[in-house]
């Protein structure tokens, strides 16, 4: 499949522009669109997102590196071309044609309408099937999600295929674990499953109307409390992710300032030493963060149990074990119950040996009672290690086993906390010492530039300290809220099970609950299954892209943490350079795209950023090597220059050059010239 046409009308700086892309064939799978910064390259990527996914696109732009979190309405009103309303053009249009084969495909036109003051008022979606290059028939706009899910790319995995290369490389340095987890969840459609779970819960609450007023009210209040806390968690998590990016940007800015300070005589070192210090500080800060996380984990999980009477914990554990035994005993009894009926029926059907004389009704009844008593004696009394009554009937046997396992791991020694506190002090001192080395200015500040740089550096450090403190506060709030949500969910589930059992007439509610339970059991199993496939796919791509020949494989554990292993099986420290970050991020996205099974196009804005020549060659070679996959690269002149262009020329199927023109009042116009690229490069 490939994108064969993209038409923009009044979208950002494009008044009216049509891009047409050929079928990837004969080894030509690259479309190259050149444009200087600010000329409209990113607008093409945004148009694809908005045209295909509409409002759903906004939540995925950040993961694709586009950083647009202003909201759908604000985005649309900013995107409308500045002269559109003045020229009495009250709409903005994006049309995308996707070909499944040479003769078949579909076209989506999304049109947004605006008032005279530029406020968004309405939206229209037109979908046509395409046959032999001609619009064949209209497809209902209600089917757009189904169409994209089945024949193109679902919204939740679009960031694996459409992304900003320069921004996405920060994913590797920011939080590899979180990105891997988000990628796997997106691939598995966990987002959709969670939406379904919410709808089922709401369905249950709605169907529960008309039962006893007290039960209904309590049931609804518990669900509302759980939903409220989950929404708060999502909001906090969104703020944390945004803050993570801000902190990372500040760290990059600080490293740049430190290098510039040292390069003009500050600190008495050279650029190489400055980079070493920056690298050391980044490592120590990461270690310090991990120490704080371990301390917070101890405070949230282990420490509270040490304030509980140990006899109480021991008694609770013994109760759970006895209830597990009882559940297993009852399960065995239930599984054999059908055999009892079969045995009794066969006993009385048997003709030999004959009863002589024939049994009377009273005798047959007596024999049946004796058989019943004999059968029951196999199960009563239960073994001595079974509970007499089921106190914790709201917990499954598996959940009880997990609880016992957790209780066995709560032991906490004083040396464990003391060691972490000492490590915290040690790391704090090391970070302070590194910072102090940059405050010692040696040499003359002849033109004031050194003073200015140090002032900027102090400001960045102050901002970074403040952001990191806020980040720590958010992480603590998330940790506490997570525990609250787990408790809310346990209480809700316990009361809900009782509610359903007490109201069997609500069979739909019970069925919905079974679906919810199935999804909760299924998601972790699917996640574990996909991790192995992702690690294998990432290893294959990473080996093609990285400098390092000693890499054997990438391993990913059940938490999402990734390790790069050498041929000897030792972990290789992850290089924090921009090139290595982008290699890892590219391998992650390529791995996710590969195991998705979709032969869908790639669109990459700023594909090579500030990469060195070797990394550029490796990444371009990888994209070129997949000859059947369409790859649209949105590049500025310093990324794919004449030398680089010549290395991929044979794989380029089409080029466009974006030209920019100011048309007054701060409004610009972009025009794409087909068959051209930057000056100095041959025309197609």
XYZ file of C-alpha atoms in Angstrom:
684
model
C 0.000 0.000 0.000
C 1.134 3.578 -0.516
C -0.073 7.181 -0.300
C -0.646 8.175 -3.930
C -2.045 11.676 -3.451
C -2.102 14.443 -0.851
C -4.059 17.643 -1.518
C -4.010 20.629 0.852
C -6.344 23.620 0.615
C -5.906 26.562 3.025
C -3.891 24.323 5.362
C -1.255 26.396 7.187
C 0.999 28.003 4.522
C -0.492 25.942 1.669
C -3.245 27.804 -0.201
C -3.691 24.950 -2.678
C -1.149 22.226 -3.270
C -1.341 18.725 -4.733
C 1.367 16.109 -4.118
C 1.247 12.954 -6.233
C 3.397 9.964 -5.307
C 4.094 6.952 -7.562
C 3.892 3.259 -6.736
C 7.118 2.046 -5.043
C 8.509 -0.181 -7.798
C 11.737 -1.120 -9.563
C 13.716 -0.377 -6.435
C 12.447 3.223 -6.234
C 10.651 3.609 -2.906
C 11.915 7.015 -1.704
C 9.987 10.283 -2.116
C 12.175 13.267 -1.251
C 10.579 16.604 -0.280
C 13.088 19.387 0.378
C 12.402 22.548 2.287
C 14.221 24.994 4.522
C 13.150 25.205 8.174
C 9.805 26.992 8.458
C 8.814 26.322 4.841
C 6.077 23.757 5.551
C 7.703 20.311 5.849
C 6.190 19.558 9.248
C 2.819 20.829 8.000
C 2.745 17.907 5.544
C 3.174 15.425 8.399
C 0.514 17.195 10.473
C -1.874 17.228 7.508
C -1.573 13.447 7.150
C -2.419 12.997 10.850
C -5.337 15.446 10.823
C -6.733 14.278 7.486
C -6.747 10.607 8.450
C -7.534 10.644 12.160
C -9.178 13.981 12.920
C -9.567 14.631 16.637
C -7.884 11.317 17.492
C -4.654 12.624 15.933
C -4.033 15.230 18.632
C -3.179 12.680 21.323
C -0.612 11.014 19.024
C 1.219 14.100 17.727
C 3.367 14.311 20.885
C 4.487 10.668 20.557
C 5.427 11.406 16.942
C 7.647 14.268 18.157
C 5.382 17.102 16.968
C 4.598 18.543 20.435
C 1.121 19.906 19.662
C -0.937 19.704 22.849
C -3.090 22.815 22.312
C -6.283 20.867 21.676
C -8.158 20.055 18.503
C -10.096 23.331 18.135
C -7.048 25.522 18.758
C -4.943 23.459 16.354
C -7.512 23.806 13.559
C -7.963 27.552 14.059
C -4.194 28.063 13.999
C -3.858 25.835 10.913
C -6.325 27.802 8.748
C -4.355 29.860 6.211
C -4.047 33.478 7.321
C -5.644 34.977 4.196
C -8.451 32.426 3.820
C -11.150 34.331 5.709
C -10.086 37.643 4.128
C -10.487 36.020 0.676
C -13.936 34.701 1.730
C -12.729 31.095 1.846
C -14.415 29.634 4.917
C -13.066 26.079 4.792
C -9.819 24.110 5.076
C -9.396 20.754 3.317
C -7.029 17.784 3.429
C -7.493 14.980 0.885
C -5.484 11.761 1.093
C -5.666 8.936 -1.435
C -4.324 5.532 -0.378
C -3.786 2.789 -2.910
C -4.012 -0.823 -1.760
C -2.961 -1.969 -5.254
C -2.420 -0.303 -8.617
C -6.153 -0.445 -9.391
C -7.844 -0.231 -5.991
C -7.786 2.080 -3.023
C -9.757 4.725 -1.185
C -9.774 8.489 -0.758
C -10.533 10.431 2.425
C -11.412 14.126 2.275
C -11.742 15.934 5.575
C -13.070 19.494 5.398
C -13.328 21.938 8.312
C -15.613 25.006 8.202
C -14.998 28.334 9.971
C -16.972 31.445 10.853
C -16.082 34.919 9.553
C -14.015 35.483 12.686
C -12.011 32.297 12.090
C -13.728 30.103 14.685
C -14.103 26.443 13.784
C -17.795 25.593 13.343
C -18.201 22.233 11.601
C -16.411 19.255 10.060
C -17.224 17.069 7.063
C -15.752 13.693 6.060
C -16.107 12.281 2.544
C -14.842 8.785 1.711
C -14.750 7.211 -1.739
C -13.537 3.837 -2.907
C -11.174 4.090 -5.888
C -11.192 1.656 -8.812
C -8.875 2.073 -11.825
C -8.058 5.611 -10.712
C -11.707 6.706 -10.659
C -13.997 7.364 -7.693
C -16.235 4.333 -7.568
C -18.699 4.676 -4.705
C -19.264 6.600 -1.506
C -18.307 4.932 1.784
C -20.141 5.969 4.962
C -18.050 8.368 7.076
C -19.086 6.342 10.142
C -16.808 3.570 8.859
C -13.621 5.665 8.779
C -12.102 4.052 11.891
C -12.963 0.566 10.637
C -11.519 1.404 7.199
C -8.211 2.672 8.598
C -7.941 -0.202 11.101
C -8.500 -2.873 8.447
C -6.881 -1.406 5.326
C -4.277 1.111 6.533
C -2.885 2.137 9.933
C -4.936 2.436 13.151
C -4.527 5.788 14.916
C -2.870 4.335 18.022
C 0.102 2.915 16.077
C 0.454 5.747 13.527
C 3.468 7.253 15.438
C 5.474 4.116 14.487
C 5.125 5.126 10.827
C 4.745 8.953 10.776
C 7.188 10.873 12.998
C 9.724 13.685 13.399
C 13.153 12.021 13.278
C 15.007 14.763 15.163
C 12.531 14.914 18.032
C 11.878 11.174 18.226
C 15.541 10.461 19.001
C 14.880 11.926 22.471
C 12.629 8.964 23.200
C 15.688 6.789 23.726
C 17.259 9.141 26.252
C 14.049 10.244 27.933
C 12.567 6.975 29.101
C 13.183 3.870 27.037
C 11.089 1.682 29.347
C 8.000 3.868 29.021
C 8.325 4.150 25.243
C 8.647 0.390 24.819
C 5.586 -0.170 27.026
C 3.589 2.453 25.117
C 4.681 0.931 21.819
C 3.646 -2.590 22.810
C 0.341 -1.363 24.231
C -0.360 0.592 21.065
C 0.456 -2.429 18.938
C -1.812 -4.688 20.974
C -4.648 -2.162 20.934
C -4.597 -1.914 24.741
C -5.937 1.640 24.409
C -9.008 0.259 22.648
C -9.417 -2.511 25.215
C -9.330 0.014 28.044
C -11.942 2.140 26.305
C -14.069 -0.985 25.942
C -13.602 -1.745 29.640
C -14.857 1.753 30.525
C -17.884 1.350 28.280
C -18.680 -2.035 29.794
C -18.428 -0.580 33.284
C -20.775 2.240 32.301
C -23.114 -0.328 30.735
C -23.112 -2.257 34.007
C -23.921 0.861 35.982
C -26.766 1.784 33.610
C -28.243 -1.726 33.618
C -28.143 -1.762 37.407
C -30.892 0.852 37.661
C -34.060 -0.362 39.275
C -32.411 -2.696 41.789
C -32.460 -1.737 45.455
C -31.816 1.993 45.837
C -29.037 1.556 48.417
C -27.102 -0.965 46.269
C -27.484 1.125 43.128
C -26.247 4.291 44.820
C -23.254 2.580 46.417
C -22.387 0.821 43.181
C -22.456 4.079 41.211
C -20.477 6.022 43.838
C -17.702 3.419 43.826
C -17.492 3.496 40.019
C -17.510 7.313 39.969
C -14.713 7.446 42.550
C -12.612 4.933 40.601
C -13.216 6.767 37.311
C -12.353 10.140 38.865
C -9.049 8.869 40.260
C -8.155 7.177 36.965
C -8.801 10.439 35.084
C -6.633 12.301 37.606
C -3.886 9.715 37.031
C -4.031 10.192 33.246
C -3.849 13.986 33.666
C -0.875 13.741 36.059
C 0.859 11.280 33.754
C 0.396 13.671 30.828
C 1.930 16.502 32.878
C 4.821 14.244 33.873
C 5.533 13.274 30.249
C 5.539 16.950 29.223
C 7.859 17.767 32.131
C 10.162 14.883 31.153
C 10.604 16.494 27.739
C 11.244 19.942 29.286
C 13.870 18.478 31.636
C 15.574 16.685 28.749
C 15.628 19.891 26.667
C 17.176 21.785 29.601
C 19.844 19.103 30.016
C 20.741 19.341 26.336
C 20.849 23.155 26.592
C 23.042 22.947 29.710
C 25.482 20.561 28.019
C 25.777 22.939 25.072
C 26.416 25.938 27.346
C 29.033 24.050 29.364
C 30.912 23.107 26.208
C 30.825 26.709 24.970
C 32.069 28.012 28.338
C 35.032 25.673 28.338
C 35.816 26.208 24.648
C 36.427 29.955 25.204
C 38.570 29.551 28.315
C 36.197 28.944 31.205
C 37.028 26.089 33.558
C 40.581 25.579 32.297
C 39.764 22.464 30.239
C 39.080 21.530 26.662
C 35.894 20.532 24.851
C 36.543 16.825 25.276
C 36.872 17.257 29.059
C 33.682 19.274 29.140
C 31.793 16.523 27.380
C 33.161 13.983 29.831
C 31.928 16.114 32.730
C 28.507 16.522 31.144
C 28.309 12.776 30.585
C 29.354 12.074 34.188
C 26.781 14.504 35.547
C 24.011 12.963 33.432
C 24.933 9.467 34.669
C 25.030 10.599 38.323
C 21.676 12.404 37.982
C 20.098 9.276 36.501
C 21.560 7.164 39.332
C 20.261 9.681 41.885
C 16.816 9.514 40.332
C 16.894 5.710 40.561
C 17.922 5.915 44.249
C 14.961 8.223 44.969
C 12.659 5.838 43.102
C 13.914 2.910 45.209
C 13.380 4.894 48.423
C 9.872 5.906 47.312
C 9.105 2.307 46.406
C 10.208 1.168 49.873
C 8.068 3.881 51.490
C 5.048 2.949 49.369
C 5.296 -0.853 49.467
C 7.468 -2.379 52.185
C 7.699 0.110 55.046
C 3.945 0.389 55.829
C 3.771 -3.354 56.529
C 6.432 -3.034 59.228
C 3.977 -0.939 61.273
C 1.455 -3.790 61.204
C 1.505 -6.459 63.912
C 3.452 -9.383 62.463
C 1.062 -11.878 64.030
C -1.737 -10.196 62.079
C 0.177 -10.552 58.791
C 1.037 -14.153 59.669
C -2.609 -14.898 60.473
C -3.753 -13.238 57.241
C -1.264 -15.325 55.242
C -2.437 -18.556 56.903
C -6.060 -17.616 56.193
C -5.261 -17.061 52.515
C -3.446 -20.424 52.275
C -6.346 -22.284 53.870
C -8.840 -20.513 51.577
C -6.735 -21.403 48.524
C -6.807 -25.042 49.638
C -10.580 -24.843 50.148
C -11.078 -23.293 46.701
C -8.979 -26.022 45.107
C -10.915 -28.685 47.069
C -14.259 -27.249 46.017
C -13.034 -26.964 42.438
C -12.120 -30.654 42.410
C -15.506 -31.549 43.920
C -17.349 -29.434 41.330
C -15.385 -30.963 38.476
C -16.397 -34.466 39.631
C -20.065 -33.614 40.268
C -21.206 -34.622 36.744
C -19.527 -38.005 37.247
C -21.718 -38.671 40.304
C -24.900 -38.293 38.274
C -23.467 -40.507 35.548
C -22.419 -43.155 38.100
C -25.846 -43.223 39.778
C -27.680 -43.447 36.451
C -25.484 -46.305 35.221
C -25.879 -48.120 38.534
C -29.654 -48.352 38.195
C -29.560 -48.976 34.422
C -27.327 -51.989 34.833
C -29.239 -55.286 34.373
C -26.675 -57.616 35.939
C -26.544 -58.975 38.516
C -30.308 -58.883 38.782
C -32.118 -57.872 41.946
C -34.227 -60.751 43.104
C -36.820 -59.984 44.164
C -37.162 -56.577 42.415
C -36.451 -53.552 44.571
C -39.378 -51.783 46.075
C -39.642 -48.024 45.772
C -38.587 -47.635 49.413
C -35.533 -49.870 48.870
C -34.450 -48.001 45.738
C -34.758 -44.687 47.611
C -32.655 -46.086 50.459
C -29.932 -47.225 48.027
C -29.900 -43.810 46.335
C -29.467 -42.138 49.723
C -26.622 -44.521 50.587
C -24.894 -43.771 47.270
C -25.320 -40.025 47.922
C -23.871 -40.395 51.427
C -20.953 -42.507 50.162
C -20.198 -39.950 47.449
C -20.322 -37.025 49.865
C -17.967 -38.881 52.231
C -15.284 -38.552 49.546
C -15.348 -34.786 50.094
C -16.447 -34.300 53.684
C -15.003 -33.359 55.908
C -12.495 -31.315 53.839
C -8.782 -31.814 54.615
C -7.473 -30.203 57.798
C -5.565 -27.499 55.899
C -8.767 -26.121 54.308
C -10.574 -23.076 55.702
C -13.871 -23.648 57.453
C -15.432 -20.531 55.917
C -14.487 -18.313 52.996
C -13.771 -14.828 54.414
C -12.098 -13.339 51.331
C -14.569 -14.608 48.743
C -14.027 -11.523 46.554
C -10.494 -12.721 45.690
C -9.693 -15.365 43.104
C -7.252 -18.153 43.923
C -4.672 -16.574 41.624
C -5.013 -13.203 43.320
C -4.552 -14.806 46.716
C -1.416 -16.557 45.479
C -0.053 -13.224 44.234
C -0.868 -11.584 47.572
C 0.991 -14.326 49.469
C 3.956 -13.910 47.157
C 3.987 -10.145 47.788
C 3.803 -10.607 51.573
C 6.831 -12.880 51.444
C 8.855 -10.108 49.782
C 8.112 -7.269 52.232
C 11.035 -7.936 54.582
C 13.036 -4.743 54.997
C 16.399 -4.453 56.743
C 17.847 -1.235 58.147
C 20.980 -1.677 56.028
C 18.907 -1.507 52.863
C 17.605 1.988 53.690
C 20.939 3.130 55.149
C 22.762 2.037 51.986
C 20.382 3.996 49.791
C 20.690 7.113 51.973
C 24.498 6.953 51.834
C 24.359 6.469 48.068
C 22.073 9.497 47.774
C 24.518 11.677 49.726
C 27.431 10.395 47.662
C 25.740 11.126 44.335
C 24.525 14.550 45.492
C 28.115 15.466 46.436
C 29.459 14.264 43.084
C 26.900 16.332 41.165
C 27.681 19.389 43.312
C 31.415 18.960 42.711
C 30.911 18.745 38.930
C 28.825 21.926 38.968
C 31.453 23.709 41.070
C 34.114 22.911 38.484
C 32.188 25.025 36.008
C 31.921 27.973 38.354
C 35.686 28.383 38.565
C 36.414 30.758 35.723
C 40.055 30.905 34.595
C 41.042 33.450 31.989
C 39.897 36.868 30.917
C 36.421 37.682 29.738
C 37.472 40.110 27.020
C 34.144 40.738 25.304
C 31.665 39.752 28.013
C 30.563 36.605 26.171
C 31.856 34.348 28.950
C 29.879 36.257 31.590
C 26.784 36.033 29.413
C 27.236 32.285 28.926
C 27.701 31.708 32.647
C 24.603 33.778 33.395
C 22.629 31.620 30.948
C 24.143 28.484 32.478
C 23.131 29.563 35.998
C 19.609 30.283 34.765
C 19.375 26.879 33.052
C 20.658 25.097 36.172
C 18.102 26.921 38.331
C 15.289 26.031 35.938
C 16.496 22.440 35.761
C 16.566 22.115 39.557
C 13.036 23.534 39.762
C 11.717 21.249 36.986
C 13.365 18.166 38.519
C 11.828 18.995 41.888
C 8.407 19.364 40.251
C 9.027 16.090 38.407
C 9.790 14.353 41.696
C 6.590 15.748 43.219
C 4.566 14.477 40.257
C 6.157 11.031 40.473
C 5.286 10.841 44.177
C 1.705 11.922 43.454
C 1.465 9.298 40.707
C 2.812 6.607 43.022
C 0.300 7.497 45.748
C -2.581 7.805 43.313
C -1.677 4.459 41.749
C -1.990 2.784 45.162
C -5.331 4.574 45.719
C -6.627 3.391 42.323
C -5.618 -0.202 43.063
C -7.508 -0.024 46.343
C -10.535 1.645 44.680
C -10.577 -1.048 42.015
C -10.386 -3.866 44.584
C -13.252 -2.368 46.617
C -15.350 -1.759 43.503
C -14.783 -5.283 42.195
C -15.651 -6.830 45.552
C -18.890 -4.886 45.870
C -19.692 -5.366 42.207
C -19.383 -9.144 42.447
C -21.712 -9.141 45.434
C -24.099 -6.854 43.578
C -24.230 -9.132 40.530
C -24.649 -12.267 42.637
C -27.504 -10.653 44.550
C -29.247 -9.648 41.305
C -29.058 -12.594 38.899
C -31.717 -10.997 36.749
C -29.000 -8.686 35.499
C -27.400 -11.354 33.350
C -26.047 -8.721 30.951
C -24.115 -7.134 33.822
C -22.542 -10.473 34.692
C -21.589 -11.115 31.060
C -19.984 -7.691 30.834
C -17.971 -8.441 33.961
C -16.695 -11.680 32.455
C -15.499 -9.772 29.392
C -13.729 -7.231 31.641
C -12.032 -9.999 33.645
C -10.960 -11.714 30.430
C -9.344 -8.520 29.114
C -7.484 -7.938 32.380
C -6.094 -11.458 32.252
C -5.352 -11.291 28.537
C -3.401 -8.005 28.321
C -0.376 -9.083 30.455
C -0.115 -12.362 28.543
C -0.200 -10.608 25.159
C 2.350 -8.066 26.387
C 4.816 -10.791 27.413
C 4.358 -12.570 24.085
C 5.085 -9.458 22.004
C 8.173 -8.409 24.018
C 10.225 -11.304 22.646
C 9.224 -10.537 19.060
C 10.003 -6.827 19.532
C 13.478 -7.575 20.967
C 14.292 -9.794 17.982
C 13.079 -7.195 15.470
C 14.966 -4.373 17.239
C 18.173 -6.439 17.317
C 17.989 -6.997 13.568
C 17.493 -3.289 12.825
C 19.956 -2.029 15.457
C 22.792 -4.148 14.028
C 22.216 -2.556 10.624
C 22.243 0.994 12.009
C 24.805 1.135 14.833
C 28.566 1.709 14.670
C 29.233 -1.020 17.194
C 29.983 -4.431 15.712
C 30.234 -6.090 19.135
C 26.457 -5.901 19.700
C 24.942 -9.388 19.899
C 21.313 -8.680 20.735
C 18.808 -6.479 22.519
C 16.899 -8.011 25.412
C 13.654 -6.620 26.856
C 12.310 -7.851 30.200
C 8.683 -7.976 31.330
C 8.867 -4.391 32.686
C 9.912 -2.993 29.292
C 13.541 -2.348 30.324
C 15.951 -2.891 27.403
C 19.565 -4.092 27.513
C 22.119 -4.087 24.707
C 24.279 -7.216 25.078
C 27.717 -7.959 23.658
C 28.759 -11.171 21.957
C 30.121 -12.302 25.353
C 26.715 -11.723 26.943
C 27.761 -8.599 28.907
C 25.607 -5.472 28.958
C 26.941 -2.622 26.809
C 26.490 0.855 28.305
C 24.092 2.914 26.218
C 25.796 5.869 24.519
C 23.852 9.087 25.159
C 25.037 10.833 21.979
C 22.462 12.203 19.550
C 23.458 9.627 16.951
C 23.121 6.625 19.246
C 19.833 7.974 20.606
C 18.389 8.245 17.125
C 19.691 4.782 16.208
C 17.951 3.272 19.245
C 14.735 5.233 18.618
C 14.784 4.258 14.928
C 15.335 0.605 15.854
C 12.450 0.788 18.345
C 10.037 2.341 15.840
C 11.184 0.036 13.038
C 10.847 -2.995 15.328
C 7.329 -1.998 16.346
C 6.390 -1.352 12.717
C 7.832 -4.721 11.689
C 5.974 -6.826 14.246
C 2.762 -4.950 13.443
C 2.738 -6.875 10.165
C 1.697 -3.757 8.213
C 3.439 -2.972 4.926
C 2.507 0.684 5.392
C 4.398 3.810 4.236
C 6.818 5.775 6.407
C 6.789 9.574 6.620
C 9.807 11.044 8.424
C 10.281 14.758 9.072
C 13.908 15.890 9.652
C 15.052 12.306 9.055
C 18.779 12.740 9.731
C 19.032 15.754 12.056
C 22.602 16.358 13.250
C 23.805 12.795 12.657
C 27.379 12.005 11.639
C 28.082 10.636 8.174
C 28.201 6.956 9.212
C 24.870 7.074 11.040
C 23.310 8.939 8.090
C 24.523 6.299 5.652
C 23.304 3.425 7.845
C 19.818 4.849 8.433
C 19.317 5.832 4.788
C 20.554 2.420 3.632
C 18.027 0.771 5.935
C 15.121 2.803 4.536
C 16.269 2.210 0.953
C 16.688 -1.548 1.537
C 12.950 -2.115 2.070
C 12.171 -1.610 -1.626
C 8.437 -2.292 -1.420
C 7.748 0.187 1.417
C 7.080 3.811 0.463
C 9.322 6.191 2.448
C 8.562 9.942 2.294
C 11.461 12.014 3.659
C 10.912 15.682 4.566
C 14.446 17.078 4.573
C 16.273 20.382 4.831
C 19.382 21.077 2.723
C 21.978 20.188 5.373
C 20.539 16.710 5.942
C 20.324 15.231 2.467
C 22.909 17.258 0.555
C 24.399 16.581 -2.881
C 26.755 13.859 -1.647
C 24.033 12.102 0.366
C 21.505 12.499 -2.441
C 23.816 10.769 -4.891
C 24.037 7.699 -2.619
C 20.251 7.186 -2.743
C 19.472 8.683 -6.148
C 18.686 5.315 -7.728
C 16.014 4.686 -5.062
C 14.304 8.107 -5.404
C 11.009 7.921 -7.300
C 10.062 11.593 -7.035
C 11.232 14.913 -5.598
C 9.561 18.157 -4.598
C 11.133 21.464 -3.563
C 9.166 23.713 -1.182
C 9.357 27.412 -2.049
C 8.300 30.064 0.427
C 6.830 33.501 -0.183
C 5.727 36.225 2.268
C 2.383 37.651 1.113
C 1.875 40.296 3.800
C 0.730 40.758 7.396
C 2.940 37.950 8.639
C 1.266 35.405 6.335
C 3.268 33.171 4.009
C 2.570 30.916 1.054
C 4.284 27.610 0.272
C 4.423 26.145 -3.215
C 5.869 22.705 -4.002
C 7.785 22.426 -7.294
C 7.616 18.899 -8.682
C 10.832 17.310 -9.988
C 13.161 19.746 -8.203
C 15.341 19.652 -5.126
C 17.778 22.087 -3.520
C 20.024 24.264 -5.685
C 23.139 22.422 -6.783
C 21.315 19.103 -7.008
C 20.217 17.763 -10.401
C 16.578 18.115 -11.387
C 14.595 14.943 -11.932
